Tab-separated table of N, CA and C in Angstrom:
chain	number	residue	atom	x	y	z
A	1	MET	N	-1.841	-26.748	-2.370
A	1	MET	CA	-3.089	-25.970	-1.940
A	1	MET	C	-2.166	-24.613	-2.557
A	2	LYS	N	-2.717	-23.625	-2.852
A	2	LYS	CA	-1.794	-22.894	-3.247
A	2	LYS	C	-1.960	-21.793	-2.266
A	3	GLY	N	-0.519	-20.498	-2.395
A	3	GLY	CA	-0.507	-19.309	-1.612
A	3	GLY	C	-1.644	-18.034	-1.906
A	4	LYS	N	-1.866	-17.299	-1.277
A	4	LYS	CA	-2.637	-16.275	-1.376
A	4	LYS	C	-1.456	-15.158	-1.515
A	5	GLN	N	-2.358	-14.124	-2.806
A	5	GLN	CA	-1.039	-13.275	-3.303
A	5	GLN	C	-1.930	-12.460	-2.897
A	6	VAL	N	-0.317	-11.030	-2.403
A	6	VAL	CA	-0.724	-10.018	-1.021
A	6	VAL	C	-0.369	-8.808	-1.739
A	7	GLY	N	0.078	-7.487	-1.890
A	7	GLY	CA	0.096	-6.713	-2.535
A	7	GLY	C	0.335	-5.729	-0.953
A	8	TYR	N	1.209	-4.897	-1.290
A	8	TYR	CA	1.459	-3.997	0.099
A	8	TYR	C	1.939	-2.330	-0.309
A	9	VAL	N	0.933	-1.590	-0.380
A	9	VAL	CA	0.852	-0.140	-1.020
A	9	VAL	C	1.489	1.052	0.173
A	10	ARG	N	2.275	2.292	-0.110
A	10	ARG	CA	2.405	3.124	0.617
A	10	ARG	C	2.450	4.107	-0.880
A	11	VAL	N	2.015	5.371	0.358
A	11	VAL	CA	2.287	6.638	-0.318
A	11	VAL	C	2.583	7.890	0.583
A	12	SER	N	3.049	8.440	0.438
A	12	SER	CA	3.194	9.451	1.536
A	12	SER	C	2.246	11.062	1.660
A	13	SER	N	1.541	11.025	0.597
A	13	SER	CA	0.372	12.135	0.911
A	13	SER	C	-0.973	11.800	0.341
A	14	ALA	N	-2.175	12.457	0.877
A	14	ALA	CA	-3.352	11.220	0.535
A	14	ALA	C	-3.247	11.944	-1.377
A	15	GLU	N	-2.529	12.911	-1.353
A	15	GLU	CA	-3.290	13.109	-3.011
A	15	GLU	C	-1.985	12.534	-3.930
A	16	GLN	N	-1.375	11.311	-3.051
A	16	GLN	CA	-0.168	10.395	-4.050
A	16	GLN	C	-1.611	9.479	-4.469
A	17	ASN	N	-1.468	8.817	-6.345
A	17	ASN	CA	-2.303	8.293	-6.445
A	17	ASN	C	-1.995	6.277	-6.354
A	18	MET	N	-2.580	5.603	-5.321
A	18	MET	CA	-2.120	4.503	-5.238
A	18	MET	C	-2.119	3.043	-5.810
A	19	GLU	N	-3.661	3.041	-7.097
A	19	GLU	CA	-4.225	2.581	-7.847
A	19	GLU	C	-2.928	1.992	-9.293
A	20	ARG	N	-2.341	2.958	-9.211
A	20	ARG	CA	-0.710	2.849	-10.455
A	20	ARG	C	0.029	1.707	-9.710
A	21	GLN	N	0.186	1.813	-8.536
A	21	GLN	CA	1.616	0.627	-7.822
A	21	GLN	C	1.212	-0.500	-8.220
A	22	LEU	N	0.048	-1.128	-8.065
A	22	LEU	CA	-0.193	-2.547	-8.768
A	22	LEU	C	-1.361	-2.551	-9.844
A	23	ASP	N	-1.119	-1.656	-10.340
A	23	ASP	CA	-2.352	-1.607	-11.406
A	23	ASP	C	-2.078	-2.871	-11.739
A	24	GLY	N	-2.895	-4.224	-12.883
A	24	GLY	CA	-2.680	-5.386	-13.701
A	24	GLY	C	-2.493	-6.304	-12.534
A	25	ILE	N	-2.052	-6.806	-11.871
A	25	ILE	CA	-1.341	-7.203	-10.195
A	25	ILE	C	-2.202	-8.618	-9.370
A	26	ALA	N	-3.425	-9.694	-10.010
A	26	ALA	CA	-4.122	-9.823	-9.392
A	26	ALA	C	-3.678	-10.278	-7.738
A	27	LEU	N	-4.956	-9.924	-7.089
A	27	LEU	CA	-3.898	-10.090	-5.862
A	27	LEU	C	-5.370	-10.017	-4.532
A	28	ASP	N	-5.024	-11.672	-3.764
A	28	ASP	CA	-6.550	-11.883	-2.978
A	28	ASP	C	-6.739	-10.318	-1.664
A	29	LYS	N	-5.333	-10.260	-1.744
A	29	LYS	CA	-6.086	-9.006	-0.637
A	29	LYS	C	-4.406	-7.581	-0.267
A	30	VAL	N	-4.667	-6.548	-0.476
A	30	VAL	CA	-4.284	-5.085	-0.228
A	30	VAL	C	-3.754	-4.419	1.005
A	31	PHE	N	-2.787	-4.176	1.368
A	31	PHE	CA	-2.661	-3.275	2.505
A	31	PHE	C	-2.224	-1.839	1.768
A	32	ALA	N	-2.644	-0.862	2.652
A	32	ALA	CA	-2.483	0.320	2.250
A	32	ALA	C	-2.083	1.306	3.414
A	33	ASP	N	-0.925	1.591	2.725
A	33	ASP	CA	0.018	2.605	4.179
A	33	ASP	C	0.058	4.581	4.468
A	34	THR	N	-0.848	5.247	4.249
A	34	THR	CA	-0.981	6.549	3.740
A	34	THR	C	-0.754	7.587	4.705
A	35	CYS	N	0.611	6.957	5.841
A	35	CYS	CA	1.282	8.196	6.296
A	35	CYS	C	3.153	8.937	5.772
A	36	SER	N	3.263	9.609	6.264
A	36	SER	CA	4.558	10.369	6.009
A	36	SER	C	5.635	9.414	6.603
A	37	GLY	N	6.839	9.022	5.779
A	37	GLY	CA	8.318	8.089	6.610
A	37	GLY	C	8.454	9.380	7.081
A	38	LYS	N	8.149	10.461	7.549
A	38	LYS	CA	9.752	11.437	8.578
A	38	LYS	C	9.023	12.019	9.619
A	39	ASP	N	7.818	11.084	9.984
A	39	ASP	CA	7.416	11.013	11.402
A	39	ASP	C	7.647	9.307	11.729
A	40	ALA	N	8.638	9.881	13.131
A	40	ALA	CA	8.710	8.652	13.487
A	40	ALA	C	6.950	7.703	14.657
A	41	ARG	N	6.816	8.558	15.092
A	41	ARG	CA	5.377	8.872	15.738
A	41	ARG	C	3.522	8.220	15.092
A	42	ARG	N	4.190	7.204	14.168
A	42	ARG	CA	2.751	7.663	12.985
A	42	ARG	C	2.185	5.726	13.833
A	43	PRO	N	1.199	5.931	14.044
A	43	PRO	CA	0.598	4.292	14.001
A	43	PRO	C	1.096	3.140	13.034
């Protein structure tokens, strides 16, 4: 049995492009985070 390929993308603002970070990589699931790292009280 082969494992699943999982990716994680993080950007600090909505203006940044997430698509280029994992471009050309075949993944089964991608998790994305668009919160700024400066605020420790983020969800």
